[in-house]
Short mmCIF file of C-alpha atoms in Angstrom, two decimals:
data_model
loop_
_atom_site.label_atom_id
_atom_site.label_comp_id
_atom_site.label_asym_id
_atom_site.label_seq_id
_atom_site.Cartn_x
_atom_site.Cartn_y
_atom_site.Cartn_z
CA UNK A 15 0.01 0.03 0.03
CA UNK A 16 1.10 3.49 -0.95
CA UNK A 17 1.74 5.82 2.12
CA UNK A 18 1.20 8.95 -0.07
CA UNK A 19 -2.39 7.77 -0.86
CA UNK A 20 -3.53 8.46 2.75
CA UNK A 21 -2.14 11.02 5.13
CA UNK A 22 -4.08 10.63 8.41
CA UNK A 23 -5.21 14.18 8.21
CA UNK A 24 -8.29 16.19 7.42
CA UNK A 25 -8.59 17.26 3.88
CA UNK A 26 -11.15 19.06 1.63
CA UNK A 27 -12.01 16.78 -1.37
CA UNK A 28 -14.38 16.41 -4.19
CA UNK A 29 -16.08 13.11 -4.36
CA UNK A 30 -14.20 12.16 -7.64
CA UNK A 31 -10.90 13.16 -5.81
CA UNK A 32 -11.66 10.89 -2.82
CA UNK A 33 -12.14 7.99 -5.22
CA UNK A 34 -8.50 8.31 -6.38
CA UNK A 35 -7.31 8.45 -2.80
CA UNK A 36 -9.25 5.38 -2.06
CA UNK A 37 -7.88 3.56 -5.02
CA UNK A 38 -4.38 4.37 -4.16
CA UNK A 39 -4.85 3.42 -0.56
CA UNK A 40 -6.33 0.01 -1.77
CA UNK A 41 -3.13 -0.55 -3.94
CA UNK A 42 -4.29 0.46 -7.34
CA UNK A 43 -1.31 0.50 -9.69
CA UNK A 44 -2.98 0.74 -13.12
CA UNK A 45 -5.67 3.13 -14.54
CA UNK A 46 -6.85 3.26 -18.11
CA UNK A 47 -9.74 5.67 -19.00
CA UNK A 48 -11.23 8.18 -21.42
CA UNK A 49 -12.29 11.66 -20.17
CA UNK A 50 -16.09 11.99 -19.92
CA UNK A 51 -18.41 14.46 -17.82
CA UNK A 52 -18.85 14.14 -14.90
CA UNK A 53 -16.25 11.45 -14.18
CA UNK A 54 -13.30 13.38 -15.84
CA UNK A 55 -11.72 14.62 -12.66
CA UNK A 56 -10.96 10.88 -11.65
CA UNK A 57 -8.79 10.54 -14.78
CA UNK A 58 -7.25 14.13 -14.43
CA UNK A 59 -6.08 13.41 -10.73
CA UNK A 60 -5.13 9.80 -11.39
CA UNK A 61 -2.90 11.08 -14.36
CA UNK A 62 -0.80 13.08 -11.80
CA UNK A 63 -1.03 10.90 -8.57
CA UNK A 64 -0.61 7.37 -9.93
CA UNK A 65 2.73 7.92 -11.96
CA UNK A 66 4.00 9.82 -8.96
CA UNK A 67 3.82 6.55 -6.87
CA UNK A 68 5.18 4.28 -9.50
CA UNK A 69 1.89 3.32 -11.03
CA UNK A 70 0.81 3.47 -14.66
CA UNK A 71 -1.74 5.75 -16.18
CA UNK A 72 -2.93 5.65 -19.73
CA UNK A 73 -5.64 7.53 -21.57
CA UNK A 74 -7.09 5.17 -24.14
CA UNK A 75 -8.81 5.87 -27.43
CA UNK A 76 -12.20 4.91 -26.15
CA UNK A 77 -14.00 3.11 -23.23
CA UNK A 78 -13.84 -0.26 -25.19
CA UNK A 79 -10.06 -0.06 -25.05
CA UNK A 80 -10.10 1.15 -21.42
CA UNK A 81 -11.92 -1.87 -20.17
CA UNK A 82 -9.66 -4.15 -22.24
CA UNK A 83 -6.57 -2.44 -20.85
CA UNK A 84 -7.56 -2.95 -17.15
CA UNK A 85 -8.38 -6.58 -17.77
CA UNK A 86 -4.92 -7.07 -19.21
CA UNK A 87 -3.15 -5.21 -16.43
CA UNK A 88 -5.10 -7.25 -13.86
CA UNK A 89 -3.99 -10.50 -15.47
CA UNK A 90 -0.45 -9.32 -15.28
CA UNK A 91 -0.85 -8.69 -11.42
CA UNK A 92 -1.91 -5.09 -11.09
CA UNK A 93 -4.92 -3.90 -9.19
CA UNK A 94 -6.65 -2.01 -11.96
CA UNK A 95 -9.41 0.62 -12.31
CA UNK A 96 -11.34 2.71 -14.95
CA UNK A 97 -13.80 5.46 -14.53
CA UNK A 98 -16.59 6.74 -16.90
CA UNK A 99 -20.29 7.79 -17.21
CA UNK A 100 -23.22 6.57 -18.95
CA UNK A 101 -22.29 6.53 -22.77
CA UNK A 102 -18.86 5.21 -21.87
CA UNK A 103 -20.23 2.51 -19.46
CA UNK A 104 -22.43 1.29 -22.40
CA UNK A 105 -19.38 0.79 -24.43
CA UNK A 106 -17.64 -1.19 -21.67
CA UNK A 107 -20.42 -3.88 -21.54
CA UNK A 108 -18.90 -6.54 -23.76
CA UNK A 109 -15.50 -6.42 -22.09
CA UNK A 110 -17.23 -6.22 -18.63
CA UNK A 111 -18.83 -9.61 -19.50
CA UNK A 112 -15.41 -10.90 -20.56
CA UNK A 113 -13.97 -10.03 -17.12
CA UNK A 114 -16.98 -11.67 -15.50
CA UNK A 115 -16.54 -15.11 -17.25
CA UNK A 116 -12.60 -15.00 -17.13
CA UNK A 117 -12.89 -14.01 -13.48
CA UNK A 118 -10.59 -10.97 -13.70
CA UNK A 119 -10.69 -8.59 -10.63
CA UNK A 120 -11.11 -4.99 -11.51
CA UNK A 121 -12.98 -1.80 -10.43
CA UNK A 122 -15.22 0.28 -12.77
CA UNK A 123 -16.49 3.56 -11.63
CA UNK A 124 -19.72 5.06 -13.35
CA UNK A 125 -20.39 8.66 -12.24
CA UNK A 126 -24.10 8.58 -13.45
CA UNK A 127 -25.62 11.46 -15.54
CA UNK A 128 -28.89 11.93 -17.32
CA UNK A 129 -29.54 9.73 -20.28
CA UNK A 130 -30.25 7.93 -22.55
CA UNK A 131 -27.57 8.60 -25.23
CA UNK A 132 -25.68 11.83 -24.82
CA UNK A 133 -28.56 12.86 -22.51
CA UNK A 134 -27.94 15.51 -19.85
CA UNK A 135 -24.00 15.45 -19.49
CA UNK A 136 -23.90 17.83 -16.62
CA UNK A 137 -26.97 16.70 -14.66
CA UNK A 138 -27.50 14.06 -11.97
CA UNK A 139 -29.32 10.81 -12.59
CA UNK A 140 -29.58 7.34 -11.20
CA UNK A 141 -30.60 5.68 -14.42
CA UNK A 142 -27.84 3.08 -14.67
CA UNK A 143 -28.80 0.79 -11.77
CA UNK A 144 -30.31 -1.84 -13.86
CA UNK A 145 -27.72 -1.51 -16.59
CA UNK A 146 -24.96 -2.05 -13.84
CA UNK A 147 -26.65 -5.44 -13.09
CA UNK A 148 -27.78 -6.61 -16.46
CA UNK A 149 -25.84 -4.42 -19.01
CA UNK A 150 -23.65 -7.26 -20.29
CA UNK A 151 -25.48 -10.31 -21.90
CA UNK A 152 -26.04 -13.67 -20.34
CA UNK A 153 -26.32 -14.92 -16.78
CA UNK A 154 -23.37 -13.39 -14.91
CA UNK A 155 -22.28 -12.44 -11.43
CA UNK A 156 -21.54 -8.94 -10.46
CA UNK A 157 -21.07 -6.68 -7.49
CA UNK A 158 -22.36 -3.16 -7.58
CA UNK A 159 -21.81 -0.52 -4.78
CA UNK A 160 -23.41 2.98 -4.48
CA UNK A 161 -21.73 5.82 -2.84
CA UNK A 162 -23.52 8.90 -1.33
CA UNK A 163 -20.76 11.09 0.24
CA UNK A 164 -17.26 12.16 -0.22
CA UNK A 165 -16.26 9.83 2.69
CA UNK A 166 -18.14 7.03 0.89
CA UNK A 167 -16.11 7.67 -2.17
CA UNK A 168 -12.88 6.95 -0.24
CA UNK A 169 -14.09 3.99 1.99
CA UNK A 170 -16.27 2.18 -0.67
CA UNK A 171 -13.60 2.35 -3.28
CA UNK A 172 -11.14 0.71 -0.84
CA UNK A 173 -14.01 -1.96 -0.32
CA UNK A 174 -14.53 -2.29 -4.03
CA UNK A 175 -10.89 -3.29 -4.60
CA UNK A 176 -10.97 -5.71 -1.68
CA UNK A 177 -14.08 -7.49 -2.95
CA UNK A 178 -12.75 -7.60 -6.54
CA UNK A 179 -9.58 -9.17 -5.25
CA UNK A 180 -11.24 -11.51 -2.83
CA UNK A 181 -13.84 -12.93 -5.37
CA UNK A 182 -12.02 -12.50 -8.66
CA UNK A 183 -14.74 -10.42 -10.10
CA UNK A 184 -15.34 -6.90 -11.59
CA UNK A 185 -16.91 -4.56 -8.95
CA UNK A 186 -18.86 -1.58 -10.24
CA UNK A 187 -19.03 1.68 -8.14
CA UNK A 188 -22.09 3.80 -8.90
CA UNK A 189 -21.71 7.52 -8.14
CA UNK A 190 -23.53 10.36 -9.62
CA UNK A 191 -22.90 13.92 -10.74
CA UNK A 192 -23.95 15.44 -7.33
CA UNK A 193 -21.75 12.99 -5.25
CA UNK A 194 -18.82 13.35 -7.66
CA UNK A 195 -18.75 17.05 -7.45
CA UNK A 196 -19.57 17.66 -3.97
CA UNK A 197 -16.64 19.01 -1.73
CA UNK A 198 -16.49 17.93 1.84
CA UNK A 199 -13.94 17.64 4.63
CA UNK A 200 -13.00 14.07 5.35
CA UNK A 201 -10.45 12.43 7.54
CA UNK A 202 -8.04 10.17 5.53
CA UNK A 203 -7.11 7.33 7.61
CA UNK A 204 -3.47 6.42 8.23
CA UNK A 205 -2.45 3.54 5.90
CA UNK A 206 -1.99 1.14 8.80
CA UNK A 207 -5.80 1.66 9.61
CA UNK A 208 -6.95 0.46 6.19
CA UNK A 209 -7.72 -3.16 5.49
CA UNK A 210 -6.30 -4.08 2.11
CA UNK A 211 -6.99 -7.50 0.61
CA UNK A 212 -4.89 -9.00 -2.20
CA UNK A 213 -5.95 -11.90 -4.54
CA UNK A 214 -5.09 -15.36 -3.38
CA UNK A 215 -2.09 -16.71 -5.52
CA UNK A 216 -1.38 -20.34 -6.25
CA UNK A 217 0.98 -22.23 -3.80
CA UNK A 218 2.07 -24.79 -6.33
CA UNK A 219 4.55 -24.70 -9.20
CA UNK A 220 3.16 -23.41 -12.49
CA UNK A 221 3.12 -26.90 -14.12
CA UNK A 222 0.73 -28.09 -11.44
CA UNK A 223 -1.60 -25.06 -11.62
CA UNK A 224 -5.23 -25.64 -12.54
CA UNK A 225 -6.67 -22.09 -13.18
CA UNK A 226 -10.32 -22.60 -12.82
CA UNK A 227 -10.51 -25.46 -10.33
CA UNK A 228 -13.44 -25.36 -7.89
CA UNK A 229 -12.92 -25.19 -4.10
CA UNK A 230 -14.97 -24.51 -1.04
CA UNK A 231 -14.86 -20.70 -1.54
CA UNK A 232 -15.66 -21.01 -5.20
CA UNK A 233 -12.75 -18.74 -5.92
CA UNK A 234 -9.63 -20.44 -7.54
CA UNK A 235 -6.23 -18.89 -6.75
CA UNK A 236 -5.16 -16.45 -9.46
CA UNK A 237 -1.91 -17.25 -11.17
CA UNK A 238 -0.05 -14.07 -12.54
CA UNK A 239 1.40 -14.28 -15.93
CA UNK A 240 4.57 -12.42 -14.95
CA UNK A 241 5.24 -15.17 -12.31
CA UNK A 242 5.29 -17.95 -14.96
CA UNK A 243 1.66 -19.03 -14.57
CA UNK A 244 0.62 -19.17 -18.31
CA UNK A 245 -2.95 -20.39 -18.93
CA UNK A 246 -5.59 -19.95 -21.39
CA UNK A 247 -7.90 -16.88 -20.92
CA UNK A 248 -11.02 -16.63 -22.94
CA UNK A 249 -14.49 -15.21 -23.04
CA UNK A 250 -15.88 -18.65 -24.10
CA UNK A 251 -17.30 -20.99 -21.44
CA UNK A 252 -14.27 -22.98 -20.50
CA UNK A 253 -13.14 -26.00 -18.50
CA UNK A 254 -11.07 -25.89 -15.43
CA UNK A 255 -7.77 -25.35 -17.50
CA UNK A 256 -9.38 -22.41 -19.35
CA UNK A 257 -9.97 -24.14 -22.67
CA UNK A 258 -13.43 -23.83 -24.50
CA UNK A 259 -15.94 -26.60 -23.84
CA UNK A 260 -19.19 -27.88 -25.18
CA UNK A 261 -19.68 -30.45 -22.51
CA UNK A 262 -22.68 -30.05 -20.25
CA UNK A 263 -20.93 -31.58 -17.32
CA UNK A 264 -18.24 -28.80 -17.43
CA UNK A 265 -20.54 -25.93 -18.56
CA UNK A 266 -23.05 -26.17 -15.83
CA UNK A 267 -20.55 -26.57 -12.84
CA UNK A 268 -18.59 -23.65 -14.14
CA UNK A 269 -21.53 -21.30 -14.39
CA UNK A 270 -22.87 -22.53 -11.06
CA UNK A 271 -19.48 -21.86 -9.48
CA UNK A 272 -19.12 -18.28 -10.66
CA UNK A 273 -22.63 -17.45 -9.29
CA UNK A 274 -21.99 -19.40 -6.05
CA UNK A 275 -18.76 -17.53 -5.24
CA UNK A 276 -21.00 -14.39 -4.85
CA UNK A 277 -24.23 -15.86 -3.36
CA UNK A 278 -22.48 -18.01 -0.63
CA UNK A 279 -20.62 -14.85 0.52
CA UNK A 280 -23.61 -12.60 0.41
CA UNK A 281 -23.32 -11.26 3.90
CA UNK A 282 -19.63 -10.43 3.40
CA UNK A 283 -20.54 -8.36 0.37
CA UNK A 284 -23.79 -6.79 1.93
CA UNK A 285 -23.50 -3.23 3.11
CA UNK A 286 -26.40 -0.91 4.22
CA UNK A 287 -26.78 1.90 6.59
CA UNK A 288 -29.86 2.26 8.85
CA UNK A 289 -31.12 5.58 10.34
CA UNK A 290 -34.03 5.58 12.84
CA UNK A 291 -35.25 2.34 11.10
CA UNK A 292 -35.63 0.07 14.08
CA UNK A 293 -39.08 1.32 15.16
CA UNK A 294 -40.17 3.00 11.88
CA UNK A 295 -43.60 2.85 10.61
CA UNK A 296 -42.65 4.36 7.22
CA UNK A 297 -39.33 3.06 5.80
CA UNK A 298 -37.45 5.15 3.16
CA UNK A 299 -35.28 3.07 0.79
CA UNK A 300 -32.62 5.16 -0.88
CA UNK A 301 -29.16 5.20 -2.24
CA UNK A 302 -26.63 7.48 -3.67
CA UNK A 303 -27.11 11.20 -3.44
CA UNK A 304 -30.79 10.83 -2.83
CA UNK A 305 -29.94 9.03 0.54
CA UNK A 306 -28.52 12.33 1.73
CA UNK A 307 -31.85 14.10 1.22
CA UNK A 308 -33.67 11.06 2.59
CA UNK A 309 -31.61 11.06 5.73
CA UNK A 310 -32.49 14.81 6.49
CA UNK A 311 -36.08 14.15 5.61
CA UNK A 312 -36.41 11.33 8.03
CA UNK A 313 -34.87 13.30 10.80
CA UNK A 314 -37.21 16.25 10.24
CA UNK A 315 -40.22 13.89 9.96
CA UNK A 316 -39.33 12.49 13.37
CA UNK A 317 -39.45 15.97 14.80
CA UNK A 318 -42.91 16.34 13.37
CA UNK A 319 -44.08 13.04 14.95
CA UNK A 320 -43.88 10.89 11.89
CA UNK A 321 -42.09 7.60 12.66
CA UNK A 322 -39.98 7.48 9.64
CA UNK A 323 -36.73 5.53 9.04
CA UNK A 324 -34.11 5.21 6.41
CA UNK A 325 -32.53 2.06 4.93
CA UNK A 326 -29.65 3.22 2.72
CA UNK A 327 -28.42 0.71 0.15
CA UNK A 328 -24.71 0.67 -0.42
CA UNK A 329 -24.67 -2.93 -1.94
CA UNK A 330 -27.20 -2.64 -4.78
CA UNK A 331 -26.27 -6.00 -6.41
CA UNK A 332 -26.53 -8.52 -5.14
CA UNK A 333 -29.78 -6.95 -3.86
CA UNK A 334 -29.95 -6.94 -0.03
CA UNK A 335 -33.23 -8.85 0.02
CA UNK A 336 -32.49 -10.44 3.43
CA UNK A 337 -32.15 -7.09 5.12
CA UNK A 338 -35.38 -5.54 3.41
CA UNK A 339 -37.72 -8.42 3.80
CA UNK A 340 -37.98 -8.11 7.64
CA UNK A 341 -38.79 -4.37 7.31
CA UNK A 342 -41.48 -5.04 4.74
CA UNK A 343 -43.27 -7.37 7.12
CA UNK A 344 -43.36 -4.79 10.07
CA UNK A 345 -43.80 -1.32 8.47
CA UNK A 346 -46.97 0.36 7.34
CA UNK A 347 -45.56 1.75 4.11
CA UNK A 348 -42.25 2.13 2.18
CA UNK A 349 -41.08 5.04 0.12
CA UNK A 350 -38.48 4.72 -2.60
CA UNK A 351 -37.09 8.07 -3.93
CA UNK A 352 -34.74 7.74 -7.03
CA UNK A 353 -33.44 9.78 -9.93
CA UNK A 354 -34.99 7.46 -12.55
CA UNK A 355 -38.38 6.06 -13.52
CA UNK A 356 -38.42 3.29 -10.86
CA UNK A 357 -35.42 0.95 -10.99
CA UNK A 358 -34.81 0.02 -7.37
CA UNK A 359 -38.40 0.54 -6.58
CA UNK A 360 -39.21 -2.30 -9.20
CA UNK A 361 -36.90 -4.64 -7.07
CA UNK A 362 -38.45 -3.55 -3.79
CA UNK A 363 -42.05 -4.22 -5.19
CA UNK A 364 -40.97 -7.60 -6.58
CA UNK A 365 -39.68 -8.67 -3.13
CA UNK A 366 -42.70 -7.00 -1.32
CA UNK A 367 -45.26 -9.17 -3.13
CA UNK A 368 -48.07 -6.86 -1.82
CA UNK A 369 -47.14 -7.28 1.88
CA UNK A 370 -47.10 -3.51 2.48
CA UNK A 371 -47.78 -0.28 0.57
CA UNK A 372 -44.88 0.88 -1.73
CA UNK A 373 -44.83 4.46 -2.99
CA UNK A 374 -42.16 6.20 -5.11
CA UNK A 375 -40.74 9.60 -5.88
CA UNK A 376 -39.26 9.59 -9.37
CA UNK A 377 -37.33 12.60 -10.78
CA UNK A 378 -35.91 12.45 -14.38
CA UNK A 379 -35.29 16.13 -15.10
CA UNK A 380 -31.63 16.23 -14.00
CA UNK A 381 -32.29 17.87 -10.64
CA UNK A 382 -31.85 16.39 -7.16
CA UNK A 383 -34.68 15.17 -5.11
CA UNK A 384 -34.83 17.60 -2.15
CA UNK A 385 -35.34 16.65 1.61
CA UNK A 386 -38.49 18.89 1.36
CA UNK A 387 -39.96 16.62 -1.40
CA UNK A 388 -39.40 13.54 0.63
CA UNK A 389 -40.68 15.18 3.88
CA UNK A 390 -43.92 16.45 2.28
CA UNK A 391 -44.53 12.82 1.03
CA UNK A 392 -43.74 11.24 4.39
CA UNK A 393 -46.23 13.52 6.12
CA UNK A 394 -48.87 12.66 3.64
CA UNK A 395 -48.30 8.94 3.82
#
């Protein structure tokens, strides 16, 4: 870990800048990207800070190449990262699927903006939640985390790298224009205070190494090409040695394993924050920048006698069903405010199955949902 990444002191940082600090603290040594609003500051700061500590920064010709570059760097042993926004995230989807099936750890940041297409480049949105889960084709495992503050941008970026390394999977961080450009004072922890996890490497000689062999964790050790562990890497469904297969007795166990490595470690991956939720009669389910508005609205609602609480989702995928379900059985109503036409609320309704009332606040005009909007709805509910 790099000691220049964290200083143990209070600093004023933009959310995008804090992500760079988090990546450096987690041991990121390779960044490839292409500038795009509102994520450009991540590339700009990385271009200065990463080479200064011995890492590699490269501006690629597009986001397709950026995703390919971080996959290659990870296979060579680097902790790698890229950052983009909606249109660039769309271009990354094919290579993102390659990283999933080849089990290549990497971190992808999407600072969301209004869409579709070029959309609203300088405005806030949360329209990429379902794309983050299902954007690349086929049944695939993925981890998606959402940040809501500058402190989150540091802490969750470190966590994203740890999860990517631990489970040999891409991890997507969903930020948004408001979080990315909000400046806040945060305390950067001393390097010794930060948990940093590295991928498990093989403990046998290269000639004995079986790159995709199952084990109790569902996560095979990852050989590094520079260490002499040469093996076949492909986007095709493959056998335990990495070679393409058409055999059902190899296809099914492989696909089951890459899903099992996420599902059986669900509670290690799961992250939520609860605010006044324990005795709440109305539960607000929010994430990203909207969670900030929701937190204030819930506190003000309590002052007015409304027993409201907040469940802030940090892990969006796998969806924290096991945490949400007990609340659905005991609250009188749920409110889901989000900056899209109803993506997380659809998941909440699917899990709810009519048990309690679910209402939504959906804003798609490029402006933030305010605490007042949420408070007014809570009082009406």
